[in-house]
Amino acid sequence: MKTPTHTLKSYITDVQDFPKKGIVFKDITSLLQSPEAVSLCLESLLSELKDKKIDKVVAIEARGFFFGMLLAQTLNVPFFPVRKPGKLPRKVVSQSFDLEYGSDILELHEDAIKSGDKVLIHDDVLATGGTAEAVCKMVESLGGQIVQCNFIMKLNFLEGFKKIQSYPIYAALTY
Ligand code: AMP
């Protein structure tokens, strides 16, 4: 039987050796081309938020913005982008972290989160978990409470869930 998960998985394209040899890149642009798949994915992400109060959605540059914005708009709450250094125009908090391929710094506007805000964090892929962990740290440093970290997919073989295991995690797809 073709389940929604089966259907959704069929829209993810595996790209071998991108951006470096040995990495299988999970390309979601093929999913974004299908309104049906976008709806399925959004429904899946929302299904695990039904009884949860969310004040704000924080999503991670750049592929986290697609569903992060859809989630915020559907939940009728404000959206806050996490960006690479130098992109946000006002005062920021920054956090450095290790990636599956390299290291980086992320930033969030300092006034994005108020103490006690219930925050949903979204990104496209949970791989080694360094990115999501960095964002959790920034949100908590501003006093936010993380209600859930959600992802289009998590790559369990990279064990990123271990880095953010103190927070509820949901992924529409698991590999
Ligand atoms: P990580 O910090 O290792 O969990 O990496 C998460 C970030 O890197 C996400 O923002 C993803 O967009 C990207 N990423 C890492 N690995 C992959 C992959 N195999 N396929 C697609 N995106 C990836």
PDB file of C-alpha atoms and ligand atoms in Angstrom:
ATOM      1  CA  MET A   1       0.000   0.000   0.000  1.00  0.00           C
ATOM      2  CA  LYS A   2       1.207   3.518  -0.809  1.00  0.00           C
ATOM      3  CA  THR A   3       1.256   5.382   2.533  1.00  0.00           C
ATOM      4  CA  PRO A   4       1.728   9.176   2.784  1.00  0.00           C
ATOM      5  CA  THR A   5       5.296   8.491   4.010  1.00  0.00           C
ATOM      6  CA  HIS A   6       5.983   6.342   0.937  1.00  0.00           C
ATOM      7  CA  THR A   7       4.575   9.041  -1.288  1.00  0.00           C
ATOM      8  CA  LEU A   8       6.597  11.768   0.405  1.00  0.00           C
ATOM      9  CA  LYS A   9       9.824   9.753   0.226  1.00  0.00           C
ATOM     10  CA  SER A  10       9.379   9.362  -3.507  1.00  0.00           C
ATOM     11  CA  TYR A  11       9.760  13.152  -3.857  1.00  0.00           C
ATOM     12  CA  ILE A  12      13.190  13.270  -2.195  1.00  0.00           C
ATOM     13  CA  THR A  13      16.067  12.959  -4.653  1.00  0.00           C
ATOM     14  CA  ASP A  14      19.334  11.405  -3.494  1.00  0.00           C
ATOM     15  CA  VAL A  15      22.316  13.179  -5.063  1.00  0.00           C
ATOM     16  CA  GLN A  16      25.550  11.211  -4.692  1.00  0.00           C
ATOM     17  CA  ASP A  17      28.790  12.990  -3.767  1.00  0.00           C
ATOM     18  CA  PHE A  18      27.295  16.465  -3.231  1.00  0.00           C
ATOM     19  CA  PRO A  19      28.652  18.851  -2.019  1.00  0.00           C
ATOM     20  CA  LYS A  20      31.625  16.542  -1.319  1.00  0.00           C
ATOM     21  CA  LYS A  21      32.611  12.995  -2.203  1.00  0.00           C
ATOM     22  CA  GLY A  22      30.982  10.463   0.113  1.00  0.00           C
ATOM     23  CA  ILE A  23      27.949  12.594   0.984  1.00  0.00           C
ATOM     24  CA  VAL A  24      24.501  11.616  -0.224  1.00  0.00           C
ATOM     25  CA  PHE A  25      22.668  14.913  -0.445  1.00  0.00           C
ATOM     26  CA  LYS A  26      18.928  14.756   0.176  1.00  0.00           C
ATOM     27  CA  ASP A  27      17.510  17.151  -2.392  1.00  0.00           C
ATOM     28  CA  ILE A  28      14.115  18.586  -1.435  1.00  0.00           C
ATOM     29  CA  THR A  29      13.695  20.801  -4.507  1.00  0.00           C
ATOM     30  CA  SER A  30      11.868  17.899  -6.181  1.00  0.00           C
ATOM     31  CA  LEU A  31       9.406  17.889  -3.265  1.00  0.00           C
ATOM     32  CA  LEU A  32       8.885  21.650  -3.516  1.00  0.00           C
ATOM     33  CA  GLN A  33       7.805  21.240  -7.148  1.00  0.00           C
ATOM     34  CA  SER A  34       4.752  19.245  -6.089  1.00  0.00           C
ATOM     35  CA  PRO A  35       1.875  21.036  -4.329  1.00  0.00           C
ATOM     36  CA  GLU A  36       0.565  17.588  -3.287  1.00  0.00           C
ATOM     37  CA  ALA A  37       3.872  16.646  -1.649  1.00  0.00           C
ATOM     38  CA  VAL A  38       4.194  20.051   0.032  1.00  0.00           C
ATOM     39  CA  SER A  39       0.701  19.606   1.519  1.00  0.00           C
ATOM     40  CA  LEU A  40       1.523  16.077   2.696  1.00  0.00           C
ATOM     41  CA  CYS A  41       4.733  17.255   4.313  1.00  0.00           C
ATOM     42  CA  LEU A  42       3.101  20.249   5.984  1.00  0.00           C
ATOM     43  CA  GLU A  43       0.252  18.058   7.286  1.00  0.00           C
ATOM     44  CA  SER A  44       2.777  15.621   8.716  1.00  0.00           C
ATOM     45  CA  LEU A  45       4.722  18.380  10.495  1.00  0.00           C
ATOM     46  CA  LEU A  46       1.512  19.906  11.865  1.00  0.00           C
ATOM     47  CA  SER A  47       0.147  16.527  13.028  1.00  0.00           C
ATOM     48  CA  GLU A  48       2.659  16.418  15.872  1.00  0.00           C
ATOM     49  CA  LEU A  49       1.861  19.963  17.035  1.00  0.00           C
ATOM     50  CA  LYS A  50      -1.883  19.593  17.556  1.00  0.00           C
ATOM     51  CA  ASP A  51      -1.965  19.897  21.340  1.00  0.00           C
ATOM     52  CA  LYS A  52       1.073  22.150  21.632  1.00  0.00           C
ATOM     53  CA  LYS A  53       1.093  25.898  22.157  1.00  0.00           C
ATOM     54  CA  ILE A  54       3.570  27.601  19.843  1.00  0.00           C
ATOM     55  CA  ASP A  55       4.322  31.332  20.097  1.00  0.00           C
ATOM     56  CA  LYS A  56       7.027  31.559  17.445  1.00  0.00           C
ATOM     57  CA  VAL A  57       8.669  29.598  14.648  1.00  0.00           C
ATOM     58  CA  VAL A  58      12.437  29.865  14.228  1.00  0.00           C
ATOM     59  CA  ALA A  59      13.780  28.346  10.994  1.00  0.00           C
ATOM     60  CA  ILE A  60      17.278  27.846   9.685  1.00  0.00           C
ATOM     61  CA  GLU A  61      18.828  29.304   6.509  1.00  0.00           C
ATOM     62  CA  ALA A  62      18.161  28.489   3.845  1.00  0.00           C
ATOM     63  CA  ARG A  63      16.228  25.297   3.222  1.00  0.00           C
ATOM     64  CA  GLY A  64      14.487  25.573   6.585  1.00  0.00           C
ATOM     65  CA  PHE A  65      12.725  28.703   5.372  1.00  0.00           C
ATOM     66  CA  PHE A  66      10.387  26.900   2.948  1.00  0.00           C
ATOM     67  CA  PHE A  67       8.401  24.925   5.506  1.00  0.00           C
ATOM     68  CA  GLY A  68       9.313  27.181   8.434  1.00  0.00           C
ATOM     69  CA  MET A  69       7.353  30.013   6.875  1.00  0.00           C
ATOM     70  CA  LEU A  70       4.458  27.721   5.917  1.00  0.00           C
ATOM     71  CA  LEU A  71       4.331  26.403   9.489  1.00  0.00           C
ATOM     72  CA  ALA A  72       4.354  29.902  11.001  1.00  0.00           C
ATOM     73  CA  GLN A  73       1.648  31.136   8.656  1.00  0.00           C
ATOM     74  CA  THR A  74      -0.540  28.052   9.251  1.00  0.00           C
ATOM     75  CA  LEU A  75      -0.076  28.259  13.014  1.00  0.00           C
ATOM     76  CA  ASN A  76      -0.709  32.021  12.779  1.00  0.00           C
ATOM     77  CA  VAL A  77       2.436  32.924  14.698  1.00  0.00           C
ATOM     78  CA  PRO A  78       5.496  35.062  13.897  1.00  0.00           C
ATOM     79  CA  PHE A  79       8.406  33.675  11.883  1.00  0.00           C
ATOM     80  CA  PHE A  80      12.074  34.334  12.698  1.00  0.00           C
ATOM     81  CA  PRO A  81      14.939  33.452  10.352  1.00  0.00           C
ATOM     82  CA  VAL A  82      18.276  32.132  11.571  1.00  0.00           C
ATOM     83  CA  ARG A  83      20.901  33.332   9.119  1.00  0.00           C
ATOM     84  CA  LYS A  84      24.567  33.140   8.214  1.00  0.00           C
ATOM     85  CA  PRO A  85      26.817  35.881   9.681  1.00  0.00           C
ATOM     86  CA  GLY A  86      26.351  39.427   8.448  1.00  0.00           C
ATOM     87  CA  LYS A  87      22.912  38.899   6.907  1.00  0.00           C
ATOM     88  CA  LEU A  88      20.643  40.100   9.718  1.00  0.00           C
ATOM     89  CA  PRO A  89      20.648  43.902   9.954  1.00  0.00           C
ATOM     90  CA  ARG A  90      20.033  44.455  13.675  1.00  0.00           C
ATOM     91  CA  LYS A  91      21.691  43.284  16.912  1.00  0.00           C
ATOM     92  CA  VAL A  92      22.166  39.506  16.912  1.00  0.00           C
ATOM     93  CA  VAL A  93      23.171  36.578  19.084  1.00  0.00           C
ATOM     94  CA  SER A  94      25.666  34.230  17.365  1.00  0.00           C
ATOM     95  CA  GLN A  95      26.608  30.610  17.810  1.00  0.00           C
ATOM     96  CA  SER A  96      29.395  28.623  16.156  1.00  0.00           C
ATOM     97  CA  PHE A  97      28.984  24.914  15.450  1.00  0.00           C
ATOM     98  CA  ASP A  98      30.361  21.913  13.545  1.00  0.00           C
ATOM     99  CA  LEU A  99      28.712  20.683  10.358  1.00  0.00           C
ATOM    100  CA  GLU A 100      28.699  17.307   8.600  1.00  0.00           C
ATOM    101  CA  TYR A 101      30.983  19.093   6.120  1.00  0.00           C
ATOM    102  CA  GLY A 102      32.893  21.963   7.836  1.00  0.00           C
ATOM    103  CA  SER A 103      32.014  24.484  10.534  1.00  0.00           C
ATOM    104  CA  ASP A 104      29.950  27.636  10.572  1.00  0.00           C
ATOM    105  CA  ILE A 105      28.328  30.406  12.593  1.00  0.00           C
ATOM    106  CA  LEU A 106      24.619  31.211  12.759  1.00  0.00           C
ATOM    107  CA  GLU A 107      22.860  34.348  13.952  1.00  0.00           C
ATOM    108  CA  LEU A 108      19.424  35.299  15.256  1.00  0.00           C
ATOM    109  CA  HIS A 109      18.072  38.774  15.964  1.00  0.00           C
ATOM    110  CA  GLU A 110      18.461  39.421  19.671  1.00  0.00           C
ATOM    111  CA  ASP A 111      14.896  40.741  19.972  1.00  0.00           C
ATOM    112  CA  ALA A 112      13.400  37.693  18.199  1.00  0.00           C
ATOM    113  CA  ILE A 113      12.726  35.762  21.397  1.00  0.00           C
ATOM    114  CA  LYS A 114      11.307  37.018  24.697  1.00  0.00           C
ATOM    115  CA  SER A 115      11.664  35.166  27.977  1.00  0.00           C
ATOM    116  CA  GLY A 116       9.119  32.333  28.206  1.00  0.00           C
ATOM    117  CA  ASP A 117       8.281  32.236  24.480  1.00  0.00           C
ATOM    118  CA  LYS A 118       7.292  28.753  23.345  1.00  0.00           C
ATOM    119  CA  VAL A 119       9.355  28.114  20.237  1.00  0.00           C
ATOM    120  CA  LEU A 120       9.175  25.643  17.365  1.00  0.00           C
ATOM    121  CA  ILE A 121      12.520  25.182  15.603  1.00  0.00           C
ATOM    122  CA  HIS A 122      12.431  23.949  12.002  1.00  0.00           C
ATOM    123  CA  ASP A 123      15.005  22.836   9.450  1.00  0.00           C
ATOM    124  CA  ASP A 124      14.879  20.627   6.372  1.00  0.00           C
ATOM    125  CA  VAL A 125      17.367  17.934   7.451  1.00  0.00           C
ATOM    126  CA  LEU A 126      18.674  16.746  10.822  1.00  0.00           C
ATOM    127  CA  ALA A 127      22.077  15.278   9.949  1.00  0.00           C
ATOM    128  CA  THR A 128      24.841  15.447  12.595  1.00  0.00           C
ATOM    129  CA  GLY A 129      22.734  17.789  14.711  1.00  0.00           C
ATOM    130  CA  GLY A 130      25.278  20.597  15.084  1.00  0.00           C
ATOM    131  CA  THR A 131      23.094  23.143  13.308  1.00  0.00           C
ATOM    132  CA  ALA A 132      19.955  22.425  15.309  1.00  0.00           C
ATOM    133  CA  GLU A 133      21.929  22.321  18.566  1.00  0.00           C
ATOM    134  CA  ALA A 134      23.396  25.780  17.826  1.00  0.00           C
ATOM    135  CA  VAL A 135      19.926  27.198  17.219  1.00  0.00           C
ATOM    136  CA  CYS A 136      18.576  25.600  20.409  1.00  0.00           C
ATOM    137  CA  LYS A 137      21.407  27.281  22.325  1.00  0.00           C
ATOM    138  CA  MET A 138      20.619  30.697  20.843  1.00  0.00           C
ATOM    139  CA  VAL A 139      16.883  30.391  21.522  1.00  0.00           C
ATOM    140  CA  GLU A 140      17.507  29.303  25.118  1.00  0.00           C
ATOM    141  CA  SER A 141      20.103  32.047  25.657  1.00  0.00           C
ATOM    142  CA  LEU A 142      17.303  34.537  24.899  1.00  0.00           C
ATOM    143  CA  GLY A 143      14.935  32.796  27.352  1.00  0.00           C
ATOM    144  CA  GLY A 144      12.871  30.798  24.856  1.00  0.00           C
ATOM    145  CA  GLN A 145      11.361  27.399  25.679  1.00  0.00           C
ATOM    146  CA  ILE A 146      11.813  24.858  22.898  1.00  0.00           C
ATOM    147  CA  VAL A 147       8.554  23.012  22.328  1.00  0.00           C
ATOM    148  CA  GLN A 148       9.822  20.903  19.444  1.00  0.00           C
ATOM    149  CA  CYS A 149      12.528  20.684  16.796  1.00  0.00           C
ATOM    150  CA  ASN A 150      10.973  19.467  13.582  1.00  0.00           C
ATOM    151  CA  PHE A 151      12.445  18.481  10.246  1.00  0.00           C
ATOM    152  CA  ILE A 152      11.334  17.238   6.869  1.00  0.00           C
ATOM    153  CA  MET A 153      13.720  14.357   7.488  1.00  0.00           C
ATOM    154  CA  LYS A 154      16.226  13.009   9.982  1.00  0.00           C
ATOM    155  CA  LEU A 155      19.212  10.920   8.988  1.00  0.00           C
ATOM    156  CA  ASN A 156      19.358   8.552  11.950  1.00  0.00           C
ATOM    157  CA  PHE A 157      22.654   6.971  10.876  1.00  0.00           C
ATOM    158  CA  LEU A 158      24.368  10.334  11.602  1.00  0.00           C
ATOM    159  CA  GLU A 159      22.883  10.363  15.131  1.00  0.00           C
ATOM    160  CA  GLY A 160      22.107  14.079  15.175  1.00  0.00           C
ATOM    161  CA  PHE A 161      19.208  13.317  17.518  1.00  0.00           C
ATOM    162  CA  LYS A 162      21.774  12.705  20.284  1.00  0.00           C
ATOM    163  CA  LYS A 163      22.826  16.380  20.236  1.00  0.00           C
ATOM    164  CA  ILE A 164      19.265  17.621  20.760  1.00  0.00           C
ATOM    165  CA  GLN A 165      17.890  14.714  22.755  1.00  0.00           C
ATOM    166  CA  SER A 166      16.684  16.932  25.593  1.00  0.00           C
ATOM    167  CA  TYR A 167      14.040  18.396  23.252  1.00  0.00           C
ATOM    168  CA  PRO A 168      11.097  16.742  21.512  1.00  0.00           C
ATOM    169  CA  ILE A 169      12.083  15.890  17.925  1.00  0.00           C
ATOM    170  CA  TYR A 170       9.771  15.154  15.016  1.00  0.00           C
ATOM    171  CA  ALA A 171      10.624  14.386  11.418  1.00  0.00           C
ATOM    172  CA  ALA A 172       8.160  13.674   8.624  1.00  0.00           C
ATOM    173  CA  LEU A 173      10.655  11.169   7.180  1.00  0.00           C
ATOM    174  CA  THR A 174      13.382   9.024   8.721  1.00  0.00           C
ATOM    175  CA  TYR A 175      16.361   7.461   6.951  1.00  0.00           C
TER     176      TYR A 175
HETATM  177  P1  AMP B   1      23.785  19.009  10.658  1.00  0.00           P
HETATM  178  O1  AMP B   1      24.252  20.215  11.417  1.00  0.00           O
HETATM  179  O2  AMP B   1      24.881  18.047  10.344  1.00  0.00           O
HETATM  180  O3  AMP B   1      22.598  18.352  11.308  1.00  0.00           O
HETATM  181  O4  AMP B   1      23.340  19.524   9.241  1.00  0.00           O
HETATM  182  C1  AMP B   1      22.119  20.073   9.042  1.00  0.00           C
HETATM  183  C2  AMP B   1      22.138  21.080   7.932  1.00  0.00           C
HETATM  184  O5  AMP B   1      22.950  20.702   6.834  1.00  0.00           O
HETATM  185  C3  AMP B   1      20.747  21.238   7.411  1.00  0.00           C
HETATM  186  O6  AMP B   1      20.501  22.632   7.365  1.00  0.00           O
HETATM  187  C4  AMP B   1      20.747  20.610   6.051  1.00  0.00           C
HETATM  188  O7  AMP B   1      20.209  21.530   5.142  1.00  0.00           O
HETATM  189  C5  AMP B   1      22.190  20.346   5.698  1.00  0.00           C
HETATM  190  N1  AMP B   1      22.505  18.938   5.418  1.00  0.00           N
HETATM  191  C6  AMP B   1      23.360  18.168   6.099  1.00  0.00           C
HETATM  192  N2  AMP B   1      23.476  16.962   5.570  1.00  0.00           N
HETATM  193  C7  AMP B   1      22.647  16.936   4.516  1.00  0.00           C
HETATM  194  C8  AMP B   1      22.312  15.951   3.546  1.00  0.00           C
HETATM  195  N3  AMP B   1      22.868  14.718   3.565  1.00  0.00           N
HETATM  196  N4  AMP B   1      21.403  16.278   2.627  1.00  0.00           N
HETATM  197  C9  AMP B   1      20.843  17.500   2.596  1.00  0.00           C
HETATM  198  N5  AMP B   1      21.137  18.467   3.468  1.00  0.00           N
HETATM  199  C10 AMP B   1      22.027  18.203   4.412  1.00  0.00           C
END
